[in-house]
CSV table of C-alpha atoms and ligand atoms in Angstrom, one decimal:
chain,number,residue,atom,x,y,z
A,1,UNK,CA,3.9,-15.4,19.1
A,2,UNK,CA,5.5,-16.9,22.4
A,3,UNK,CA,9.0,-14.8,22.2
A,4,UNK,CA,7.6,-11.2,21.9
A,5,UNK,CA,4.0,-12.1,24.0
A,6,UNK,CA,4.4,-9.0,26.3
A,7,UNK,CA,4.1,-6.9,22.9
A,8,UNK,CA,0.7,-7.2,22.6
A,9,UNK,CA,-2.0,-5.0,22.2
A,10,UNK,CA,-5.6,-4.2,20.0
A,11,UNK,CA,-6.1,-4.1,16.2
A,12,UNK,CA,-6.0,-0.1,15.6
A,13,UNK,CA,-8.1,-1.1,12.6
A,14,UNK,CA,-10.9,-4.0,14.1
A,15,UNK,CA,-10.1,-4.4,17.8
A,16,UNK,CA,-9.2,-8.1,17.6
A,17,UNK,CA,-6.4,-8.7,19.7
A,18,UNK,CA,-2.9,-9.0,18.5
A,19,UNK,CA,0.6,-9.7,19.1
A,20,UNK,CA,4.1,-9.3,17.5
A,21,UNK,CA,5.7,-11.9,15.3
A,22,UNK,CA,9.0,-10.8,15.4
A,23,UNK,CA,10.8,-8.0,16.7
A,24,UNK,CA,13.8,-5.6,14.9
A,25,UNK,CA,14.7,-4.6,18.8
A,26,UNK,CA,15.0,-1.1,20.5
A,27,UNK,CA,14.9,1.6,17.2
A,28,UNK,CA,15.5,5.1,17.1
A,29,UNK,CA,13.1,7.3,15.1
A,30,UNK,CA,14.1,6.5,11.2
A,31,UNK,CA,14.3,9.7,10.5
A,32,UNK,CA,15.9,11.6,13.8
A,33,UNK,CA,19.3,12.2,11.9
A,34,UNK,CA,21.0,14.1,14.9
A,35,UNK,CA,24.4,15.8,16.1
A,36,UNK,CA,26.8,14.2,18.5
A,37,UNK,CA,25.7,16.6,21.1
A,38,UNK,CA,22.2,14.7,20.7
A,39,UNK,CA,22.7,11.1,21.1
A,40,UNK,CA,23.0,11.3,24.8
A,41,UNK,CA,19.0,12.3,24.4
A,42,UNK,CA,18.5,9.4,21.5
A,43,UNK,CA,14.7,8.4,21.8
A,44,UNK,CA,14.4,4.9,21.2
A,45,UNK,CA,10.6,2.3,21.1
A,46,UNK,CA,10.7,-1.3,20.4
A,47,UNK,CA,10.3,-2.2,16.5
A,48,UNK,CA,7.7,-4.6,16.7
A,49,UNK,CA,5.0,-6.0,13.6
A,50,UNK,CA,2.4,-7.8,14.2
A,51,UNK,CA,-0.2,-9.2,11.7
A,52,UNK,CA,-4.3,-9.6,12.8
A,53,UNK,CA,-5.8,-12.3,11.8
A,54,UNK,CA,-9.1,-11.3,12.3
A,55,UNK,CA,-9.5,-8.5,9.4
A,56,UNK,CA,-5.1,-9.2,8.2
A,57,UNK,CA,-4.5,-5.7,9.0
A,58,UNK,CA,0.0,-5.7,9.1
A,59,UNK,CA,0.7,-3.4,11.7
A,60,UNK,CA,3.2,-2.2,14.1
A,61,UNK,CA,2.5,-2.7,18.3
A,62,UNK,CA,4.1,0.1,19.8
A,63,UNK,CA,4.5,3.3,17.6
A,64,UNK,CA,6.4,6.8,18.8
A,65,UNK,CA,3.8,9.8,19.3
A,66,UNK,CA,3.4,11.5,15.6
A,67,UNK,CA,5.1,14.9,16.8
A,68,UNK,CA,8.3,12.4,18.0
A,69,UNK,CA,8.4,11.8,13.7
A,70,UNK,CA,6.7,14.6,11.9
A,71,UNK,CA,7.5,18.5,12.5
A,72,UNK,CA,9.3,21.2,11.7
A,73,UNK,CA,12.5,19.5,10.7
A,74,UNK,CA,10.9,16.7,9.2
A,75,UNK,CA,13.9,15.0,7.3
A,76,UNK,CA,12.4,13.9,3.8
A,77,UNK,CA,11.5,16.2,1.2
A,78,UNK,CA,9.7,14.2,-1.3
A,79,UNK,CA,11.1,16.0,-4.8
A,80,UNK,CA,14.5,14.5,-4.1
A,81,UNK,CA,14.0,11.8,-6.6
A,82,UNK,CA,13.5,12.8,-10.7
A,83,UNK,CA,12.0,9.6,-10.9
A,84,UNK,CA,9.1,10.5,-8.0
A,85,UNK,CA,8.4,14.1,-10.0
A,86,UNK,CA,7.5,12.1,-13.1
A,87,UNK,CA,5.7,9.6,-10.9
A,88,UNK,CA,3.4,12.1,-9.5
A,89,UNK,CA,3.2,14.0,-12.5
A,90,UNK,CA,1.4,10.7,-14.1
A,91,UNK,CA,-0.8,10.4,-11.2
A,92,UNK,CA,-2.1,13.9,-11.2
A,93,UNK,CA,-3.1,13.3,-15.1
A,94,UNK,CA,-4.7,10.5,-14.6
A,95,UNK,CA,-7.0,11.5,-11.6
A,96,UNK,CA,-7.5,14.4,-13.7
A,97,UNK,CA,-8.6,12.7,-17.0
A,98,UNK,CA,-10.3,9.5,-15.5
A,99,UNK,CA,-12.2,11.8,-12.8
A,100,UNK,CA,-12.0,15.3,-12.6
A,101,UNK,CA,-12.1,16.9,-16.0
A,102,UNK,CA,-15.8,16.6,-17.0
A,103,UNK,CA,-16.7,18.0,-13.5
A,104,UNK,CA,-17.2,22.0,-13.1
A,105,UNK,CA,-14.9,23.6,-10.8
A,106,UNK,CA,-13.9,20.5,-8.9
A,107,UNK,CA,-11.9,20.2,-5.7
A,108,UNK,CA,-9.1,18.1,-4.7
A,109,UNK,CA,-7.8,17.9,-1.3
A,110,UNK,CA,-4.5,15.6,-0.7
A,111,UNK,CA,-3.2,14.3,2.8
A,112,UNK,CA,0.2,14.5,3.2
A,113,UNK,CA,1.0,16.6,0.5
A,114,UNK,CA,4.8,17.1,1.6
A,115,UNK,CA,6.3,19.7,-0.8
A,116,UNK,CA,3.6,19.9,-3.2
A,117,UNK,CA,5.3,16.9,-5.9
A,118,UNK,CA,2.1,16.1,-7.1
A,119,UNK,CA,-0.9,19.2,-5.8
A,120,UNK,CA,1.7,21.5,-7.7
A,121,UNK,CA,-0.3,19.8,-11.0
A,122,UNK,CA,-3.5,20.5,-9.9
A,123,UNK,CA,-2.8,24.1,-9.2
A,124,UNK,CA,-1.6,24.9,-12.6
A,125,UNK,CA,-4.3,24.0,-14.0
A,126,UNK,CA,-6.1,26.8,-11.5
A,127,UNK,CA,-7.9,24.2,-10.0
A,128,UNK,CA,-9.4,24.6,-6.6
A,129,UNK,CA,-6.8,22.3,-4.2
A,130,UNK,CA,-6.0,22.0,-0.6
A,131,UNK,CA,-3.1,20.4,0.9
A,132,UNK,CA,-3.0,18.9,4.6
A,133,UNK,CA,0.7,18.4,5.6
A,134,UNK,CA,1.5,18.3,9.2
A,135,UNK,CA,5.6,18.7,8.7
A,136,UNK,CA,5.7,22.1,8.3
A,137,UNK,CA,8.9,22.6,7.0
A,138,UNK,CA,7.9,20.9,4.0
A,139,UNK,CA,4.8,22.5,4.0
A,140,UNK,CA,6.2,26.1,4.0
A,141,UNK,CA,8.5,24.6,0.7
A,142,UNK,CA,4.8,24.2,-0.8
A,143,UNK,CA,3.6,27.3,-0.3
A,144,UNK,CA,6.4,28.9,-1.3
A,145,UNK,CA,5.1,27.7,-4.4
A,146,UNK,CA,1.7,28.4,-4.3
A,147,UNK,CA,-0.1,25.7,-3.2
A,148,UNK,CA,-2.2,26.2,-0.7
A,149,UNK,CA,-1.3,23.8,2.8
A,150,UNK,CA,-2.8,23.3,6.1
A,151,UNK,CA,-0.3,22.0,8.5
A,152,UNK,CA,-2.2,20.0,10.4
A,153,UNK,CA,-3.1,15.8,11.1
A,154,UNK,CA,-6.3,14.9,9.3
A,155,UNK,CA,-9.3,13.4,11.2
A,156,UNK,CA,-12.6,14.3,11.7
A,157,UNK,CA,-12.2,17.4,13.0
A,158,UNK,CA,-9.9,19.0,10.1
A,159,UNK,CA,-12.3,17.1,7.4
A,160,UNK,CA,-15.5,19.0,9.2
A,161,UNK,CA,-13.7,22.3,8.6
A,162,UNK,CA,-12.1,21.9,5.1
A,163,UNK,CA,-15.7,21.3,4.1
A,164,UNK,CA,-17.2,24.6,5.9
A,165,UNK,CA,-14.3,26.4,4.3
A,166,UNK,CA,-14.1,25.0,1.0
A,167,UNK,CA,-17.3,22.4,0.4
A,168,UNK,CA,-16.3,18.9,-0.3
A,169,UNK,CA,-14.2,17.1,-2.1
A,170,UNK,CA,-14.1,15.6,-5.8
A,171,UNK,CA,-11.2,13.8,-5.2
A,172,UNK,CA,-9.2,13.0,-2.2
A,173,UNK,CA,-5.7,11.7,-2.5
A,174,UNK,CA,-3.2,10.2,-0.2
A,175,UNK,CA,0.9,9.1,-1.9
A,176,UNK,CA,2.7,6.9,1.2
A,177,UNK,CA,0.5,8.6,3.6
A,178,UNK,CA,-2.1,6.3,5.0
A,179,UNK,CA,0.3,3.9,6.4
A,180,UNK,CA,1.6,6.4,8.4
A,181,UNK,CA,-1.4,7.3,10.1
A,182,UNK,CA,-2.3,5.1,13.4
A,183,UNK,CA,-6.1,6.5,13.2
A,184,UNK,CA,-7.2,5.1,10.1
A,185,UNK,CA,-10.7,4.9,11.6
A,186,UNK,CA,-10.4,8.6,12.3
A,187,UNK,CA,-8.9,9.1,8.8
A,188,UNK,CA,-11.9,6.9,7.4
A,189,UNK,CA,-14.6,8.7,9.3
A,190,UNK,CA,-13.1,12.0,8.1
A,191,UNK,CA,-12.6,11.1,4.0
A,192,UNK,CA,-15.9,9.9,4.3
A,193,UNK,CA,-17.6,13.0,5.6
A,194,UNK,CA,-15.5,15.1,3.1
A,195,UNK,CA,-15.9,13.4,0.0
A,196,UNK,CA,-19.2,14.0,-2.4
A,197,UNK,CA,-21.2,11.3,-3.1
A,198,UNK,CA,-19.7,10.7,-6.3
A,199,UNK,CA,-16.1,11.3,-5.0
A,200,UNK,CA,-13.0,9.6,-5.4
A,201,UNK,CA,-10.3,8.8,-2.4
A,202,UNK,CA,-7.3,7.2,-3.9
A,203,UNK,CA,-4.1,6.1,-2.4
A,204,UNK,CA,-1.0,4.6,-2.9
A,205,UNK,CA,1.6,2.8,-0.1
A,206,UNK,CA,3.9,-0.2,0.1
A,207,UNK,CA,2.4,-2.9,-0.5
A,208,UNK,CA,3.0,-5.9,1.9
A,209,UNK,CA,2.6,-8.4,-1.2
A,210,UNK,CA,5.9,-7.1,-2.8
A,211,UNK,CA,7.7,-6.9,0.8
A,212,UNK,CA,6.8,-10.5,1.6
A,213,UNK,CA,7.8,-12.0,-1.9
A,214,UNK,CA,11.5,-9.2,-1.6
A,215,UNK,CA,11.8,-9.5,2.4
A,216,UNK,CA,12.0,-5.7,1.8
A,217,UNK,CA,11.8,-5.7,5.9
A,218,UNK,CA,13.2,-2.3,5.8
A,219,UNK,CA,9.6,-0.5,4.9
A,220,UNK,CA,8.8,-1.5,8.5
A,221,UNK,CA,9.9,1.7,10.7
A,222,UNK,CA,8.3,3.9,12.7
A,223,UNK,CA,6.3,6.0,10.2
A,224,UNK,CA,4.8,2.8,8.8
A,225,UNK,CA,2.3,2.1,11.1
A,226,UNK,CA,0.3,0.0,8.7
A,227,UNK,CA,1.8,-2.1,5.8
A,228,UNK,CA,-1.1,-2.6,3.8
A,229,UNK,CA,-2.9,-5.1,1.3
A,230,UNK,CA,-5.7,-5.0,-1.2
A,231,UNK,CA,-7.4,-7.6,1.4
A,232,UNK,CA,-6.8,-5.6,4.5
A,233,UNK,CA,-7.4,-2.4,3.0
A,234,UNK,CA,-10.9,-3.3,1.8
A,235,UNK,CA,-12.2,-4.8,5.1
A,236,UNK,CA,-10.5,-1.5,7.1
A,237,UNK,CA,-12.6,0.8,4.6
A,238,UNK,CA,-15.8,-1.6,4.3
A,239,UNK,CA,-16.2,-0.5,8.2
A,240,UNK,CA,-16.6,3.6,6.8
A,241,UNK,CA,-19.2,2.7,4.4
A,242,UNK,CA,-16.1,2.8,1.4
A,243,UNK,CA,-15.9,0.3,-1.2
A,244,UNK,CA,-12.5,-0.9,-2.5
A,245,UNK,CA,-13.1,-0.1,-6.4
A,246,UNK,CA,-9.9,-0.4,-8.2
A,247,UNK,CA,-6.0,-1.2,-7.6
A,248,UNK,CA,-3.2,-1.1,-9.6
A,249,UNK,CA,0.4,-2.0,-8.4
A,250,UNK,CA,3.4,0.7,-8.8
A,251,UNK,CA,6.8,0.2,-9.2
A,252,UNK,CA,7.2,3.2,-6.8
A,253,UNK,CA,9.0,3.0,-3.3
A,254,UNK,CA,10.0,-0.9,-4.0
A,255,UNK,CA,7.0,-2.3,-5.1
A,256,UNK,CA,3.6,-0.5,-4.1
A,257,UNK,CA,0.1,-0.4,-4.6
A,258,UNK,CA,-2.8,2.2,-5.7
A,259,UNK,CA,-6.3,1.8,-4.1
A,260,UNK,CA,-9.4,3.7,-5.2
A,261,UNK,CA,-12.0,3.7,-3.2
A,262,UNK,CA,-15.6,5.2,-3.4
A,263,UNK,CA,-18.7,5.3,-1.2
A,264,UNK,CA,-20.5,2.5,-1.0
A,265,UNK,CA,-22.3,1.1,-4.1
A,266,UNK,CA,-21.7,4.4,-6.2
A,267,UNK,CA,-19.4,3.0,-8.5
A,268,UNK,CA,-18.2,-0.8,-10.1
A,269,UNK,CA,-15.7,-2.7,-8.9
A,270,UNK,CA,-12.8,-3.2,-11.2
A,271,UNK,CA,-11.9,-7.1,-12.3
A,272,UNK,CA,-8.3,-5.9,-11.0
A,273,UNK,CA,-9.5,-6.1,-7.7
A,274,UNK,CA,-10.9,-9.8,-7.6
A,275,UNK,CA,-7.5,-10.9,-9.5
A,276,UNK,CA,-5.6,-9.0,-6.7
A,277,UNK,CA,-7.6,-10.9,-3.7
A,278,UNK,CA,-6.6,-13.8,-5.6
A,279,UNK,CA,-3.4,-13.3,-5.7
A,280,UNK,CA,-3.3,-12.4,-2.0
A,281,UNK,CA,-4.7,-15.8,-1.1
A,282,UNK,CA,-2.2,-18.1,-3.3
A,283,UNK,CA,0.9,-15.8,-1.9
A,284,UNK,CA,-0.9,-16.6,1.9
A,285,UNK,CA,-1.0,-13.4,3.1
A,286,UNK,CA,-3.8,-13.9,5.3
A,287,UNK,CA,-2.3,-16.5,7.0
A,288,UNK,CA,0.0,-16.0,10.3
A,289,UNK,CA,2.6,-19.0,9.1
A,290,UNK,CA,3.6,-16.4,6.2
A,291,UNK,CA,4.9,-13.8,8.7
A,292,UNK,CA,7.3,-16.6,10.5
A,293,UNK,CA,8.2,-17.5,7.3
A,294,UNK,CA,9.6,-13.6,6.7
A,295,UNK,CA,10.9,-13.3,10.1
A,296,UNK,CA,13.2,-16.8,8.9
A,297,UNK,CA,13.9,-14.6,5.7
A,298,UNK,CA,14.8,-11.4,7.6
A,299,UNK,CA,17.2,-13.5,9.7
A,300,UNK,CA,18.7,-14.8,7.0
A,301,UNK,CA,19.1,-11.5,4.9
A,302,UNK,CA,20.6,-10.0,8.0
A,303,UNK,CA,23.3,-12.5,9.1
A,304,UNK,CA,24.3,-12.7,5.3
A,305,UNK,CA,24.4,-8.8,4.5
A,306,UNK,CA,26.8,-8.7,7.7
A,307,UNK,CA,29.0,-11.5,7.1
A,308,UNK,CA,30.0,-9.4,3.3
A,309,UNK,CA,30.4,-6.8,5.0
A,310,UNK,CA,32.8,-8.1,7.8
A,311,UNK,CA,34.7,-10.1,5.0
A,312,UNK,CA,35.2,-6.8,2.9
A,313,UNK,CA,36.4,-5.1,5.7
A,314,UNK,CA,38.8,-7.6,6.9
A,315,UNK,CA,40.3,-7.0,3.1
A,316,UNK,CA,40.5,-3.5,3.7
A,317,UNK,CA,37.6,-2.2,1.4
A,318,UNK,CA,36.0,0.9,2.1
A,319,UNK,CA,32.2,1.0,1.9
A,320,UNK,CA,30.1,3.8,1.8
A,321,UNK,CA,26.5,3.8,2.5
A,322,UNK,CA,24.2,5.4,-0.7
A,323,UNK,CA,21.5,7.3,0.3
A,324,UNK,CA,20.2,8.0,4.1
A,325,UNK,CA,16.9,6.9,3.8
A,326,UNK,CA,14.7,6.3,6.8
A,327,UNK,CA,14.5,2.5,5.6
A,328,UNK,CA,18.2,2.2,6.1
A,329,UNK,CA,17.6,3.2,9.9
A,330,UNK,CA,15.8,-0.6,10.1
A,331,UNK,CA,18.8,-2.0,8.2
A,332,UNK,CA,21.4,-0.5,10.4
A,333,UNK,CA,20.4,-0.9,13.9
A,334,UNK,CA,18.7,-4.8,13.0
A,335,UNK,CA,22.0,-5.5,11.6
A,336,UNK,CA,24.7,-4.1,13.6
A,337,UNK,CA,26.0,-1.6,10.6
A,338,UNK,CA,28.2,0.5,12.6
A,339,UNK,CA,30.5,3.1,11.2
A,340,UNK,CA,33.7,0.9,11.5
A,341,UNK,CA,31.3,-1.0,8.2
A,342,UNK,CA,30.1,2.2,6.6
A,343,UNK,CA,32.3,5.1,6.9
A,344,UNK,CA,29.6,7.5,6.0
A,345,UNK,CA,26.2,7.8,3.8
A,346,UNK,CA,26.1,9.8,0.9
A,347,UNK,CA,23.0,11.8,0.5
A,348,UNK,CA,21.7,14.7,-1.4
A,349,UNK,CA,19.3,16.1,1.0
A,350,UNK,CA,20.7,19.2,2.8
A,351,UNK,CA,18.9,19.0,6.0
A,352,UNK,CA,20.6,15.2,6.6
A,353,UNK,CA,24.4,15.7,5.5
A,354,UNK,CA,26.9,17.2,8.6
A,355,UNK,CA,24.0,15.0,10.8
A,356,UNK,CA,24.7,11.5,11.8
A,357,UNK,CA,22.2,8.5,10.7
A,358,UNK,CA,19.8,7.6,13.9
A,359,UNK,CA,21.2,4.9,16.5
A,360,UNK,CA,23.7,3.9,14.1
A,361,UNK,CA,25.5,6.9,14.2
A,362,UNK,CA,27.0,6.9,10.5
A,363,UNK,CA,28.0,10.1,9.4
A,364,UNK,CA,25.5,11.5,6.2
A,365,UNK,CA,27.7,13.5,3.7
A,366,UNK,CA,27.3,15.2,0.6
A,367,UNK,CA,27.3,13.0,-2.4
A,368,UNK,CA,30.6,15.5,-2.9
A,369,UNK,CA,32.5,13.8,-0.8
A,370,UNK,CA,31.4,10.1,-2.3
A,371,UNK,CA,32.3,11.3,-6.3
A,372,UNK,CA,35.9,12.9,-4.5
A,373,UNK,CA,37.2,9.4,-3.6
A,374,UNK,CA,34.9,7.1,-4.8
A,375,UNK,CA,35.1,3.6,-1.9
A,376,UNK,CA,35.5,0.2,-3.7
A,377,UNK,CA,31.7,-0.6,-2.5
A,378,UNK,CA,28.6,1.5,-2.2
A,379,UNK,CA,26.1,-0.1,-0.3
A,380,UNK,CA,22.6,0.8,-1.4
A,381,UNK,CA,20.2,2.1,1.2
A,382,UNK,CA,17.9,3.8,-1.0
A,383,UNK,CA,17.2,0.7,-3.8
A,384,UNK,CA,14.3,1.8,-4.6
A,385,UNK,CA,15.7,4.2,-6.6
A,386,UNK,CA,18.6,1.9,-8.4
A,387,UNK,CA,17.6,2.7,-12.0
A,388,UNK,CA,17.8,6.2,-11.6
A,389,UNK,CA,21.0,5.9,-9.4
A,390,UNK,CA,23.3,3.4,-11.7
A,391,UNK,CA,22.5,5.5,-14.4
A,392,UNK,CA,23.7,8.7,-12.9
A,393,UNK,CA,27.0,6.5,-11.2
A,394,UNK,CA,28.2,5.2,-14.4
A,395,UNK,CA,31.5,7.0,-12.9
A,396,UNK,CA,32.0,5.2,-9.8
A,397,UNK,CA,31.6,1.4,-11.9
A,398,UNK,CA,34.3,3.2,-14.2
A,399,UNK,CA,36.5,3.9,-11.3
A,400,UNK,CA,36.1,0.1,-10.3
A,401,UNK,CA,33.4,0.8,-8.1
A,402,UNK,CA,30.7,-2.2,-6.8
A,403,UNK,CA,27.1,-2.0,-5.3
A,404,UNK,CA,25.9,-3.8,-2.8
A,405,UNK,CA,21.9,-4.6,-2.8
A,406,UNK,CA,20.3,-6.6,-0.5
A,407,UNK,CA,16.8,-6.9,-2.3
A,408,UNK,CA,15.2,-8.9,-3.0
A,409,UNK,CA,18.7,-10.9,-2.4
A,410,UNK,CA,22.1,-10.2,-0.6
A,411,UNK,CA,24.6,-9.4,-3.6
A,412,UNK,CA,27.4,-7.4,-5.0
A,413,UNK,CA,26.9,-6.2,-8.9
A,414,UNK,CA,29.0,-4.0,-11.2
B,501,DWN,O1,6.9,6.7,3.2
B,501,DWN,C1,7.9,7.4,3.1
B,501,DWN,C2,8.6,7.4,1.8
B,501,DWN,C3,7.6,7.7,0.7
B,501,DWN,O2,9.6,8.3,1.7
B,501,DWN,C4,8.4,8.2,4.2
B,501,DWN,N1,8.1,7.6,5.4
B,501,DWN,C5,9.8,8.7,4.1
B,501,DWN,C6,10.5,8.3,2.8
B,501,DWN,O3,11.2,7.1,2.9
B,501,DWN,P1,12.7,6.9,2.5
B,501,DWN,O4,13.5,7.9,3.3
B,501,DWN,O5,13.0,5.5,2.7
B,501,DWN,O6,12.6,7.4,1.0
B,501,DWN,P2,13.5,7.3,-0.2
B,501,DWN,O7,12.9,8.0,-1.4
B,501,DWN,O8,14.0,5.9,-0.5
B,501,DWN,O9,14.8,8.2,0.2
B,501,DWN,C7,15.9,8.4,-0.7
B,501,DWN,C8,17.0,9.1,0.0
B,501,DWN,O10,18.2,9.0,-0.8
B,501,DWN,C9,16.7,10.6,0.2
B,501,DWN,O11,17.4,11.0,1.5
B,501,DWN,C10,17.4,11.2,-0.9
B,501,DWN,C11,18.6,10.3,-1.2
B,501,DWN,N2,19.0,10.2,-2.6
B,501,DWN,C12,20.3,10.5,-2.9
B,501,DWN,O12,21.1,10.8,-2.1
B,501,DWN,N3,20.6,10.4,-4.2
B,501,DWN,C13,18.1,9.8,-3.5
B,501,DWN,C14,18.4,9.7,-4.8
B,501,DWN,C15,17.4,9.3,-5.9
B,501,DWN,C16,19.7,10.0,-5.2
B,501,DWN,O13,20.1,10.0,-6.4
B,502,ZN,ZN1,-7.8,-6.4,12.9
């Protein structure tokens, strides 16, 4: 802890105090894509994790102020990815079928509900819904289609008044949203105050087990405040009078996790969850050494992703970044990618192309301009997606083309 000790601060979950392990240096927000004219103006906050020992909470030190990262032209529109829709599609049904279709006129309330990917399943089945999504941008997208959105941050306050509007809640529901809220107290308080006795509040994030065993260091960016575990998850929640009741690992986002929780004692806990404690343990996630251990792997992934792609360029290879995700921001500006590495990102989202990526300054194009003259490397920001990508690229391997990946290893495949 000696290097980074004047990054220190509280446990937002317990109060224990903590201190960084490592540091990714001075970070722009991941997902401030901006115009020349901007980067004069470039905010920037030390990228910082830090893991507490007392309750194992993984957690950032400093974190920009929510409005810095989520408003009106919030850059990621979650029903980007054909893989996500079906995603969300499957976890509507099953909350549905496992919790909600016995009940009589249930409600379901989701935080974070972005474009409606996964409410827009609830409301066709005319069932009572409520989205809270503080981007509104992406909120208006939602109820353009008919889902009705707050645009607000959930806490206390907004839970008191969902319930005096709408009663409370059958299910509440939360895709790679917790992790982004610093408050999780707050948020705790609030789901617990909103949900009925015999309620439901499930979630899904990145899970720190998979980004440990992949050194998938680029999940840790501003808007992850928390990188969560089944262990750390059940202590934080234990505290708001919720029990951890079930968990079941998703391929989604690199490797992530789905907790249900429910209040306390009202329902069994799943064998899945003893298994996953378990598991937790043996990998030594609760223990500090395993975080100097990632900080040696993150190092190492660094220093060899760069030295490919200084040997590629000395041969005259062009490479082009795929996809401008805000995971990529972590991997550009801890690396050193400049543009004289990556002449520009592809990427399908409108809002991002014509901008350039943050503190790395790449341009973002349109994935137009990568099928026009395919580069001889395309180096893959958003992996988390590589099935559905190679299969759409089958053209650019064709045309000779090669991807670079970088997890869970640095390496070049056809
Ligand atoms: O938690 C978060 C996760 C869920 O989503 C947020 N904080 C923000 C976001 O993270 P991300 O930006 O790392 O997400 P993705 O899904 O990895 O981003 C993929 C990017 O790549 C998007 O900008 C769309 C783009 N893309 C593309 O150009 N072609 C994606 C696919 C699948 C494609 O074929
Ligand atoms: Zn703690």
């Amino acid at each position: 802890m000696s290097e980074h000790s004047h990054l220190s601060t509280h446990c937002r979950v317990c109060g224990a105090r903590i201190g960084a392990f490592m540091s990714f240096g001075r970070m722009p927000i991941a997902n401030g894509f901006l115009t020349a004219a901007e980067i004069a103006d470039e905010y920037h906050f030390e990228l910082a994790p830090a893991f507490c020992s007392a309750c194992s909470m993984f957690q950032l030190v400093e974190q920009p102020q929510p409005d810095r990262m989520f408003h009106g032209n919030y850059a990621f529109y979650s029903s980007t990815s054909r893989y996500m829709q079906a995603h969300f599609e499957r976890f509507a049904q099953a909350v549905w079928s496992k919790f909600l279709a016995e009940r009589s006129d249930p409600f379901v309330v989701e935080l974070g509900s972005n474009d409606g990917i996964m409410l827009r399943h609830f409301q066709a089945r005319g069932m009572r819904h409520l989205g809270v999504e503080p981007s509104v941008n992406v909120a208006q997208v939602a109820r353009e289609r008919g889902i009705e959105t707050v645009s607000a941050f959930f806490g206390r306050t907004l839970a008191e008044d969902v319930e005096r509007k709408f009663g409370k809640a059958d299910a509440i529901l939360a895709a790679n949203v917790m992790c982004h809220i610093p408050d999780l107290p707050g948020v705790a308080e609030g789901v617990r105050r909103l949900l009925k006795p015999d309620g439901v509040f499930i979630f899904e994030d990145p899970y720190l087990g998979d980004m440990v065993a992949k050194t998938s260091y680029d999940q840790i960016y501003d808007e992850h405040v928390f990188i969560f575990s089944a262990g750390s998850v059940m202590r934080a929640f234990a505290r708001h009078g919720l029990d951890l009741v079930d968990v079941a690992p998703q391929k989604t986002h690199g490797g992530s996790m789905r907790y249900t929780l429910a209040p306390k004692g009202s329902r069994p806990v799943s064998a899945a969850v003893g298994e996953c404690l378990a598991r937790e343990r043996n990998q030594g996630l609760e223990y500090p050494e395993t975080y100097l251990h990632f900080k040696q792997n993150c190092e190492r992934s660094r220093d060899r992703l760069m030295s490919l792609l200084s040997s590629l360029r000395r041969d005259g290879k062009r490479i082009v970044g795929y996809g401008a995700t805000s995971k990529s921001t972590t991997v550009t500006n801890y690396c050193g990618i400049t543009p004289d590495h990556v002449e520009f990102i592809s990427d399908t989202t409108p809002i991002k192309r014509g901008k350039l990526s943050p503190g790395a300054h790449i341009p973002v194009r349109s994935h137009d301009e990568f099928a026009r003259a395919y580069p001889d490397y395309a180096l893959l920001f958003a992996w988390n997606h590589a099935d559905e990508i190679r299969e759409k690229e089958t053209a650019f391997l064709a045309a000779g083309g090669r991807w670079i990946v970088y997890v869970p290893d640095v390496e070049v495949i056809s």
